[in-house]
Coordinates of C-alpha atoms in Angstrom, one line a residue:
Chain A
X1 CA -17.5 -0.5 29.1
X2 CA -14.0 -0.1 29.5
X3 CA -13.4 -1.4 32.9
X4 CA -10.9 -1.1 35.4
X5 CA -7.8 -1.2 33.7
X6 CA -8.8 1.1 31.3
X7 CA -9.2 3.3 34.0
X8 CA -5.8 2.5 34.8
X9 CA -4.7 3.4 31.6
X10 CA -6.7 6.2 30.8
X11 CA -5.4 7.9 33.6
X12 CA -2.1 7.5 32.4
X13 CA -2.8 9.1 29.2
X14 CA -4.2 12.2 29.6
X15 CA -4.2 13.8 32.8
X16 CA -0.8 14.1 33.5
X17 CA -0.2 16.1 30.6
X18 CA -2.9 18.3 31.1
X19 CA -3.0 19.3 34.7
X20 CA -5.0 22.2 33.9
X21 CA -7.8 20.0 32.8
X22 CA -7.6 17.5 35.5
X23 CA -11.2 17.7 36.0
X24 CA -11.8 16.4 32.5
X25 CA -9.0 14.2 32.0
X26 CA -8.9 12.1 35.0
X27 CA -9.7 8.9 33.5
X28 CA -9.9 7.2 36.7
X29 CA -12.2 4.6 36.2
X30 CA -14.0 3.7 33.4
X31 CA -17.1 2.7 32.1
X32 CA -18.3 -0.3 30.7
X33 CA -21.1 -2.1 29.3
X34 CA -23.1 -4.4 30.9
X35 CA -25.2 -7.1 29.9
X36 CA -28.0 -9.3 29.8
X37 CA -31.5 -9.9 29.2
X38 CA -33.7 -9.6 32.1
X39 CA -31.9 -9.2 35.2
X40 CA -29.4 -8.0 33.0
X41 CA -31.0 -4.8 32.8
X42 CA -30.3 -4.5 36.4
X43 CA -26.7 -5.4 36.0
X44 CA -26.3 -3.0 33.1
X45 CA -27.6 -0.2 35.0
X46 CA -25.4 -1.1 37.9
X47 CA -22.4 -1.0 35.8
X48 CA -23.4 2.2 34.0
X49 CA -24.2 3.8 37.2
X50 CA -20.9 2.7 38.7
X51 CA -19.0 4.4 36.0
X52 CA -21.2 7.4 35.6
X53 CA -20.8 8.2 39.2
X54 CA -17.2 7.8 39.5
X55 CA -15.8 11.0 40.5
X56 CA -13.1 12.5 38.5
X57 CA -10.1 12.4 40.6
X58 CA -7.6 15.2 40.8
X59 CA -4.1 14.9 39.7
X60 CA -2.7 14.7 43.1
X61 CA -4.8 11.8 44.0
X62 CA -4.0 10.0 40.8
X63 CA -0.3 10.3 41.2
X64 CA -0.6 9.0 44.7
X65 CA -2.4 6.0 43.4
X66 CA -1.1 2.7 44.7
X67 CA -1.6 1.4 41.1
X68 CA 0.4 4.1 39.4
X69 CA 2.8 1.7 37.7
X70 CA 0.2 -0.9 37.0
X71 CA -1.8 1.7 35.2
X72 CA 1.1 2.8 33.2
X73 CA 1.9 -0.8 32.4
X74 CA -1.6 -1.3 31.1
X75 CA -1.2 1.7 28.9
X76 CA 2.0 0.2 27.6
X77 CA 0.2 -3.0 26.7
X78 CA -2.5 -1.1 24.9
X79 CA 0.0 1.2 23.1
X80 CA 1.9 -1.9 21.9
X81 CA -1.2 -3.6 20.6
X82 CA -2.3 -0.5 18.8
X83 CA 1.1 0.0 17.3
X84 CA 1.6 -3.6 16.3
X85 CA -1.7 -4.0 14.5
X86 CA -1.8 -0.7 12.8
X87 CA 1.7 -1.5 11.6
X88 CA 0.5 -4.9 10.3
X89 CA -2.3 -3.2 8.3
X90 CA 0.1 -0.6 6.9
X91 CA 2.6 -3.3 5.9
X92 CA 0.1 -4.2 3.2
X93 CA -1.0 -0.7 2.3
X94 CA 1.2 2.0 3.6
X95 CA -0.8 5.1 3.1
X96 CA -4.1 3.6 4.0
X97 CA -6.3 5.9 6.1
X98 CA -7.3 3.7 9.0
X99 CA -10.8 3.6 10.5
X100 CA -11.2 2.4 14.0
X101 CA -14.0 1.3 16.4
X102 CA -13.0 1.8 20.0
X103 CA -15.7 -0.2 21.7
X104 CA -16.0 0.1 25.4
X105 CA -13.9 3.3 25.2
X106 CA -14.6 4.6 28.6
X107 CA -13.5 8.1 29.1
X108 CA -11.2 7.8 26.1
X109 CA -8.1 6.4 27.6
X110 CA -6.8 5.7 24.2
X111 CA -7.5 9.0 22.6
X112 CA -3.9 10.0 22.1
X113 CA -2.8 6.5 21.3
X114 CA -5.0 6.7 18.2
X115 CA -3.4 10.0 17.4
X116 CA 0.0 8.5 17.6
X117 CA -1.1 5.7 15.4
X118 CA -2.1 8.3 12.9
X119 CA -5.5 6.9 12.2
X120 CA -8.0 8.8 10.2
X121 CA -11.3 8.2 12.0
X122 CA -12.4 6.7 15.3
X123 CA -15.8 5.8 16.6
X124 CA -15.9 5.7 20.3
X125 CA -18.7 3.7 22.0
X126 CA -19.4 3.0 25.6
X127 CA -22.3 2.1 27.8
X128 CA -21.8 4.9 30.3
X129 CA -23.1 8.2 28.9
X130 CA -21.1 10.3 31.3
X131 CA -17.9 8.5 30.2
X132 CA -18.7 9.1 26.6
X133 CA -19.3 12.7 27.2
X134 CA -16.0 13.0 29.0
X135 CA -14.4 11.2 26.1
X136 CA -15.7 13.7 23.7
X137 CA -14.6 16.6 25.9
X138 CA -11.1 15.2 26.0
X139 CA -11.1 14.7 22.3
X140 CA -12.1 18.3 21.7
X141 CA -9.4 19.4 24.2
X142 CA -6.8 17.3 22.5
X143 CA -7.8 18.6 19.1
X144 CA -7.4 22.2 20.3
X145 CA -4.0 21.5 21.6
X146 CA -2.6 19.6 18.7
X147 CA -4.4 21.2 15.8
X148 CA -4.8 18.2 13.5
X149 CA -6.5 15.1 14.8
X150 CA -8.5 12.2 13.4
X151 CA -12.2 12.7 13.1
X152 CA -14.4 11.1 15.7
X153 CA -17.8 10.0 16.6
X154 CA -19.2 9.3 20.1
X155 CA -21.9 6.8 20.9
X156 CA -23.4 6.0 24.2
X157 CA -25.0 2.6 23.9
X158 CA -25.0 -0.8 25.5
X159 CA -22.8 -2.6 23.1
X160 CA -24.1 -5.9 24.3
X161 CA -27.6 -5.1 23.5
X162 CA -27.8 -2.3 20.9
X163 CA -26.9 -2.4 17.2
X164 CA -24.1 0.0 16.9
X165 CA -24.3 0.1 13.2
X166 CA -27.7 1.9 13.3
X167 CA -26.0 4.6 15.3
X168 CA -23.1 5.4 13.1
X169 CA -23.3 8.6 11.1
X170 CA -22.4 6.5 8.1
X171 CA -23.8 2.9 8.6
X172 CA -21.8 1.8 5.6
X173 CA -18.5 2.5 7.4
X174 CA -15.9 -0.3 7.4
X175 CA -13.3 -0.5 10.1
X176 CA -9.7 -1.6 9.8
X177 CA -9.5 -2.1 13.5
X178 CA -11.8 -2.8 16.4
X179 CA -10.3 -2.3 19.8
X180 CA -12.0 -3.4 23.0
X181 CA -9.8 -2.7 26.0
X182 CA -10.7 -4.1 29.4
X183 CA -14.3 -4.4 28.5
X184 CA -15.2 -7.4 26.4
X185 CA -15.8 -9.6 29.4
X186 CA -18.9 -7.7 30.4
X187 CA -20.6 -9.2 27.4
X188 CA -20.1 -12.7 28.8
X189 CA -23.0 -12.3 31.1
X190 CA -25.1 -14.2 28.6
X191 CA -24.8 -15.8 25.2
X192 CA -27.2 -13.3 23.7
X193 CA -25.1 -10.4 24.9
X194 CA -21.9 -12.0 23.8
X195 CA -23.4 -12.5 20.3
X196 CA -24.6 -8.9 20.1
X197 CA -21.2 -7.7 21.1
X198 CA -19.4 -9.9 18.6
X199 CA -21.9 -8.7 15.9
X200 CA -21.1 -5.1 16.7
X201 CA -17.4 -5.9 16.6
X202 CA -17.4 -7.9 13.5
X203 CA -20.1 -6.7 11.2
X204 CA -18.3 -3.6 10.0
X205 CA -14.8 -5.0 10.3
X206 CA -13.1 -5.3 6.9
X207 CA -11.7 -8.7 5.8
X208 CA -8.1 -8.9 7.1
X209 CA -8.9 -6.2 9.7
X210 CA -8.1 -6.9 13.3
X211 CA -10.1 -7.1 16.5
X212 CA -7.8 -6.9 19.5
X213 CA -8.3 -6.3 23.2
X214 CA -7.5 -7.1 26.8
X215 CA -9.6 -9.1 29.3
X216 CA -9.1 -10.8 32.6
X217 CA -7.9 -14.4 31.9
X218 CA -10.4 -16.9 33.3
X219 CA -7.8 -19.5 33.8
X220 CA -5.8 -17.2 35.9
X221 CA -8.7 -16.1 38.0
X222 CA -10.1 -19.6 38.5
X223 CA -6.8 -21.1 39.3
X224 CA -6.1 -18.5 41.9
X225 CA -9.6 -18.9 43.3
X226 CA -9.3 -22.6 43.5
X227 CA -6.1 -22.2 45.5
X228 CA -7.8 -19.7 47.9
X229 CA -10.2 -20.1 50.7
X230 CA -13.8 -19.4 49.7
X231 CA -12.9 -18.7 46.2
X232 CA -11.7 -15.3 47.1
X233 CA -8.3 -13.8 46.8
X234 CA -6.4 -10.5 46.6
X235 CA -3.9 -8.2 48.2
X236 CA -3.7 -4.7 49.4
X237 CA -4.9 -3.3 46.1
X238 CA -7.4 -5.7 44.7
X239 CA -9.9 -8.4 45.6
X240 CA -11.7 -10.9 43.5
X241 CA -14.4 -13.2 44.7
X242 CA -16.4 -15.7 42.7
X243 CA -20.1 -15.0 43.0
X244 CA -21.2 -18.5 42.1
X245 CA -20.5 -21.9 43.6
X246 CA -17.8 -23.6 41.6
X247 CA -18.8 -26.9 43.2
X248 CA -21.8 -26.7 41.0
X249 CA -19.7 -26.1 37.9
X250 CA -18.6 -23.0 36.0
X251 CA -21.2 -21.4 33.9
X252 CA -20.2 -20.8 30.3
X253 CA -21.9 -17.4 30.5
X254 CA -22.8 -15.4 33.5
X255 CA -19.9 -16.8 35.6
X256 CA -20.0 -13.7 37.8
X257 CA -17.2 -12.5 40.1
X258 CA -16.7 -9.4 42.0
X259 CA -13.7 -7.4 41.2
X260 CA -12.5 -4.7 43.5
X261 CA -9.5 -2.6 42.4
X262 CA -8.2 0.1 44.7
X263 CA -9.8 3.4 43.8
X264 CA -10.8 2.2 40.4
X265 CA -13.5 -0.3 40.1
X266 CA -15.7 -2.3 42.2
X267 CA -18.0 -4.1 40.0
X268 CA -19.2 -7.5 39.0
X269 CA -17.6 -9.0 35.9
X270 CA -17.9 -12.3 34.0
X271 CA -15.4 -15.0 33.3
X272 CA -14.6 -15.4 29.6
X273 CA -13.7 -19.0 28.8
X274 CA -11.3 -18.3 26.1
X275 CA -11.8 -21.5 24.1
X276 CA -15.5 -20.7 24.1
X277 CA -14.8 -17.2 22.9
X278 CA -12.6 -18.6 20.1
X279 CA -15.4 -21.0 19.0
X280 CA -18.1 -18.3 19.2
X281 CA -15.9 -15.7 17.4
X282 CA -15.4 -18.1 14.5
X283 CA -19.1 -17.7 13.7
X284 CA -18.5 -14.1 13.2
X285 CA -15.5 -14.6 10.9
X286 CA -13.0 -13.8 13.6
X287 CA -9.9 -16.0 13.7
X288 CA -7.5 -15.9 16.6
X289 CA -4.1 -14.8 15.6
X290 CA -2.5 -13.9 19.0
X291 CA -3.1 -14.4 22.7
X292 CA -0.9 -13.9 25.6
X293 CA -1.2 -13.4 29.3
X294 CA 0.3 -10.1 30.3
X295 CA 3.4 -11.7 31.8
X296 CA 4.1 -13.3 28.4
X297 CA 3.0 -10.2 26.5
X298 CA 5.6 -8.3 28.3
X299 CA 8.3 -10.9 27.4
X300 CA 7.1 -10.9 23.7
X301 CA 7.4 -7.1 23.3
X302 CA 9.8 -5.8 25.9
X303 CA 12.7 -5.6 23.5
X304 CA 11.0 -3.7 20.8
X305 CA 9.1 -1.4 23.1
X306 CA 11.7 -0.9 25.8
X307 CA 11.9 2.8 25.3
X308 CA 8.2 3.2 25.7
X309 CA 8.3 1.3 28.9
X310 CA 10.7 4.0 30.2
X311 CA 8.9 6.9 28.8
X312 CA 5.6 6.2 30.3
X313 CA 7.2 5.0 33.5
X314 CA 5.9 1.5 33.7
X315 CA 8.2 0.5 36.5
X316 CA 9.3 1.8 39.8
X317 CA 12.9 2.6 40.5
X318 CA 14.4 0.3 43.0
X319 CA 15.8 1.1 45.4
X320 CA 13.8 4.1 46.1
X321 CA 15.4 7.4 45.0
X322 CA 16.8 9.5 47.7
X323 CA 14.1 11.2 49.6
X324 CA 11.4 8.9 48.4
X325 CA 9.8 5.8 49.4
X326 CA 8.7 2.7 47.5
X327 CA 5.0 2.6 46.7
X328 CA 4.6 -0.8 48.4
X329 CA 6.0 -2.6 51.4
X330 CA 9.7 -3.7 51.3
X331 CA 8.5 -7.3 51.2
X332 CA 6.9 -6.6 47.9
X333 CA 10.3 -6.1 46.3
X334 CA 12.2 -9.2 47.4
X335 CA 12.7 -10.2 43.8
X336 CA 14.4 -6.8 43.1
X337 CA 16.4 -6.8 46.3
X338 CA 18.0 -10.1 45.4
X339 CA 19.1 -8.8 42.0
X340 CA 20.2 -5.5 43.4
X341 CA 22.3 -7.2 46.1
X342 CA 24.2 -9.0 43.4
X343 CA 24.7 -6.1 41.1
X344 CA 27.8 -4.3 40.5
X345 CA 27.1 -0.8 41.7
X346 CA 30.0 1.0 40.2
X347 CA 27.7 3.4 38.4
X348 CA 25.8 5.0 41.2
X349 CA 23.1 6.2 39.0
X350 CA 22.0 2.8 38.0
X351 CA 18.9 1.3 39.5
X352 CA 16.4 -1.4 38.7
X353 CA 13.0 -0.8 37.2
X354 CA 10.4 -3.1 38.6
X355 CA 6.9 -3.4 40.0
X356 CA 5.6 -4.2 43.4
X357 CA 4.4 -7.8 43.8
X358 CA 0.9 -6.5 44.6
X359 CA 0.6 -4.5 41.4
X360 CA 2.1 -7.4 39.3
X361 CA -0.4 -9.8 40.8
X362 CA -3.1 -7.6 39.2
X363 CA -1.3 -7.1 35.9
X364 CA -0.9 -10.9 35.5
X365 CA -4.6 -11.5 35.7
X366 CA -5.1 -10.1 32.3
X367 CA -4.5 -11.3 28.8
X368 CA -4.2 -9.6 25.4
X369 CA -5.6 -11.1 22.2
X370 CA -6.1 -10.4 18.6
X371 CA -8.4 -11.8 16.0
X372 CA -8.3 -11.4 12.3
X373 CA -11.4 -11.0 10.2
X374 CA -11.7 -13.6 7.6
X375 CA -12.8 -13.2 4.0
X376 CA -16.1 -14.7 3.2
X377 CA -18.3 -16.0 0.4
X378 CA -22.1 -16.0 0.5
X379 CA -23.7 -19.3 0.8
X380 CA -27.0 -20.4 -0.8
X381 CA -29.0 -19.1 2.1
X382 CA -27.4 -15.6 1.8
X383 CA -25.3 -16.2 4.9
X384 CA -21.6 -15.4 5.0
X385 CA -19.4 -18.4 4.9
X386 CA -16.0 -17.5 6.2
X387 CA -12.8 -18.8 4.8
X388 CA -10.5 -19.7 7.6
X389 CA -6.7 -20.1 7.3
X390 CA -7.2 -23.8 7.7
X391 CA -9.3 -23.8 4.5
X392 CA -6.7 -21.9 2.7
X393 CA -4.2 -24.6 3.4
Chain B
X1 CA -27.7 -16.5 35.1
X2 CA -28.0 -16.9 31.5
X3 CA -31.3 -16.0 30.2
X4 CA -31.8 -19.4 28.8
X5 CA -35.5 -19.0 28.2
X6 CA -34.9 -16.3 25.7
X7 CA -32.6 -18.3 23.6
X8 CA -33.4 -19.5 20.2
X9 CA -33.3 -23.2 19.4
X10 CA -30.1 -22.7 17.6
X11 CA -28.5 -21.0 20.6
X12 CA -29.8 -23.8 23.0
X13 CA -28.1 -26.2 20.6
X14 CA -24.9 -24.2 20.6
X15 CA -24.9 -24.1 24.4
X16 CA -25.5 -27.8 24.7
X17 CA -22.6 -28.4 22.3
X18 CA -20.3 -26.1 24.3
X19 CA -21.3 -27.8 27.5
X20 CA -20.2 -31.0 26.0
X21 CA -17.0 -29.7 24.3
X22 CA -15.9 -27.8 27.4
X23 CA -17.2 -30.1 30.0
X24 CA -13.7 -30.5 31.6
X25 CA -13.2 -26.7 31.9
X26 CA -11.2 -25.6 35.0
X27 CA -10.6 -29.2 36.0
X28 CA -7.5 -31.5 36.1
X29 CA -8.6 -32.7 32.7
X30 CA -8.4 -29.3 31.2
X31 CA -4.8 -29.2 30.0
X32 CA -4.5 -25.5 29.2
X33 CA -6.0 -24.7 32.6
X34 CA -3.6 -27.0 34.4
X35 CA -0.7 -25.3 32.8
X36 CA -1.8 -22.1 34.4
X37 CA -2.7 -23.8 37.6
X38 CA 0.7 -25.4 37.9
X39 CA 2.7 -22.6 36.6
X40 CA 5.1 -20.9 39.0
X41 CA 4.0 -17.6 40.2
X42 CA 5.1 -14.9 37.8
X43 CA 7.8 -12.6 39.2
X44 CA 7.6 -8.9 38.5
X45 CA 9.8 -7.7 35.6
X46 CA 13.2 -6.4 36.4
X47 CA 14.8 -3.9 34.1
X48 CA 18.4 -3.1 34.7
X49 CA 19.8 0.3 34.1
X50 CA 16.4 1.7 34.6
X51 CA 16.5 5.4 34.3
X52 CA 13.7 7.7 34.9
X53 CA 14.2 11.2 33.9
X54 CA 14.7 13.4 36.9
X55 CA 14.0 16.9 36.2
X56 CA 14.0 17.8 32.6
X57 CA 12.9 14.3 31.9
X58 CA 12.3 13.7 28.4
X59 CA 15.5 15.2 27.2
X60 CA 17.3 12.1 27.8
X61 CA 15.1 9.4 26.8
X62 CA 14.0 11.1 23.8
X63 CA 17.2 11.7 22.2
X64 CA 18.7 8.5 22.9
X65 CA 16.2 6.4 21.3
X66 CA 14.9 8.3 18.4
X67 CA 14.9 5.5 15.9
X68 CA 13.7 2.9 18.2
X69 CA 10.3 3.8 19.0
X70 CA 7.5 4.1 16.7
X71 CA 6.0 6.5 19.1
X72 CA 9.0 8.7 19.0
X73 CA 8.3 12.0 17.6
X74 CA 11.3 12.4 15.5
X75 CA 11.0 9.0 14.0
X76 CA 8.0 9.9 11.9
X77 CA 9.5 11.8 9.2
X78 CA 7.1 10.6 6.7
X79 CA 4.4 12.5 8.1
X80 CA 5.1 16.0 7.3
X81 CA 3.1 17.6 9.8
X82 CA 4.5 15.7 12.5
X83 CA 8.0 15.9 11.3
X84 CA 7.9 19.6 11.2
X85 CA 6.4 19.8 14.6
X86 CA 9.0 17.6 16.1
X87 CA 11.7 19.5 14.6
X88 CA 10.3 22.6 16.1
X89 CA 9.8 20.9 19.4
X90 CA 13.3 19.7 19.6
X91 CA 14.6 22.9 18.6
X92 CA 12.6 24.7 21.2
X93 CA 13.4 22.3 23.9
X94 CA 17.0 22.9 23.6
X95 CA 16.5 26.5 24.3
X96 CA 13.8 27.6 26.5
X97 CA 12.3 24.6 27.7
X98 CA 9.0 25.4 29.1
X99 CA 6.6 23.0 30.5
X100 CA 3.6 24.8 29.4
X101 CA 4.7 24.7 25.8
X102 CA 5.3 21.1 26.2
X103 CA 1.8 20.4 27.4
X104 CA 0.2 22.3 24.7
X105 CA 2.4 21.2 21.9
X106 CA 0.9 18.0 20.9
X107 CA -0.8 14.9 21.9
X108 CA 2.3 13.3 23.1
X109 CA 1.4 14.5 26.4
X110 CA 0.4 11.2 27.8
X111 CA 3.9 10.0 27.6
X112 CA 5.7 13.1 28.5
X113 CA 6.0 12.8 32.1
X114 CA 8.2 15.0 34.1
X115 CA 9.2 14.2 37.4
X116 CA 6.3 16.3 38.5
X117 CA 4.0 13.7 37.2
X118 CA 5.4 10.9 39.2
X119 CA 3.8 9.8 42.3
X120 CA 4.4 12.3 44.9
X121 CA 4.8 10.1 47.8
X122 CA 7.7 11.7 49.4
X123 CA 9.1 14.5 47.6
X124 CA 10.7 16.7 50.2
X125 CA 12.6 18.4 47.5
X126 CA 9.5 20.0 46.2
X127 CA 8.7 21.9 49.3

């Protein structure tokens, strides 16, 4: 499931540290889930096949990636989300052993993020069997290297069609956190799939637990598409094209578009109308507590997580360091040049950290969100009736 | 695209309700959408005093920000295991810093990038 970005991120995570295992770690692209009922099967297999067949890329290739900083930035976003929400849970119960469902885990781009968050158990699930296997291998490798590590379980399943709960070693498990990074939008191929996905996400999530994730923002995509010719837009590293005719309206589900991201993903995806998601999620006891497009997410968290930005090299040094070149064309750094020209350069070591416009155009397609699981009471039909924060007031 | 035929009556009802509730989606009447549509294009972030470790990379960023970052190794004293390790790590780092050790030491690897891990577009110095 995890789609492009995850790839982006995943790559960040592991490989670099582990050059010797570059064959394993290269989380280049990811996997994801795919959806739907009839033809869906076709789509599902397309997606699974896509991720299953992605070649692991070597280190060298990865670091030459035109989306190096974008990837790192995506990793930053995910790290921040994980940190923020594990912290929130621990605020209430400090020593609590946290259980996590990493749904659409891909090759396990967040393996070490969970380690850093000191969780106790993680179930990794993804539609692409090969990705799940790689995730497991990477987990074993990480465990060998660091000794102690959370316990884990690996499940290859179409999370938009299968009941995950039946596959857990302990079907009575309850999660504190469900994380779905760059994958949830695949479930919006159909209402049935979106429902299955939300069931999988919500049914084992504890009251007051969090479901958070990252998806492409439909408003951002549609607005750029409407300003483009033929509802297609992009730059040197990505292209998006709507695969339906907007003149006939925007389907609530199955609003398919093609997303090509350099070296990572080339695969159909589905618009997630966020208001619709919020409405649907409410049926599963999930109440929205946070959402932000990546540009705002960055602003919201940059102060607190500034060091992490540097550490994982989310931005490119501008101007280029001696003997190096910028990753993009000079025209992609006009914003930085203007600032640079105005800067006092008394300290010769100083430079600016930024991202090429092309990479930023991709980053800003995405949004992050978090839902909180509501408490419930049972109604007379034996169905859960969720207590929303509005009810409490 | 949606497999409408397979839907239960309840889901058909739900969809009909959504079609009505969100009928203005992605149009001028969709306020939230128009905010995005009319927003100025986002400019890439700029961080002044950006400093990426050159050679022995993490030395610097690590020490300077110990208490800032939840991810920082030394910040997690509460966790014995980790605390001990970190101590060891730091100790070791000051002496014989070896990259191999660094890789194997713990799961922090994802964030420990040396210069070696940076894009190697033009790195004549590495010849």
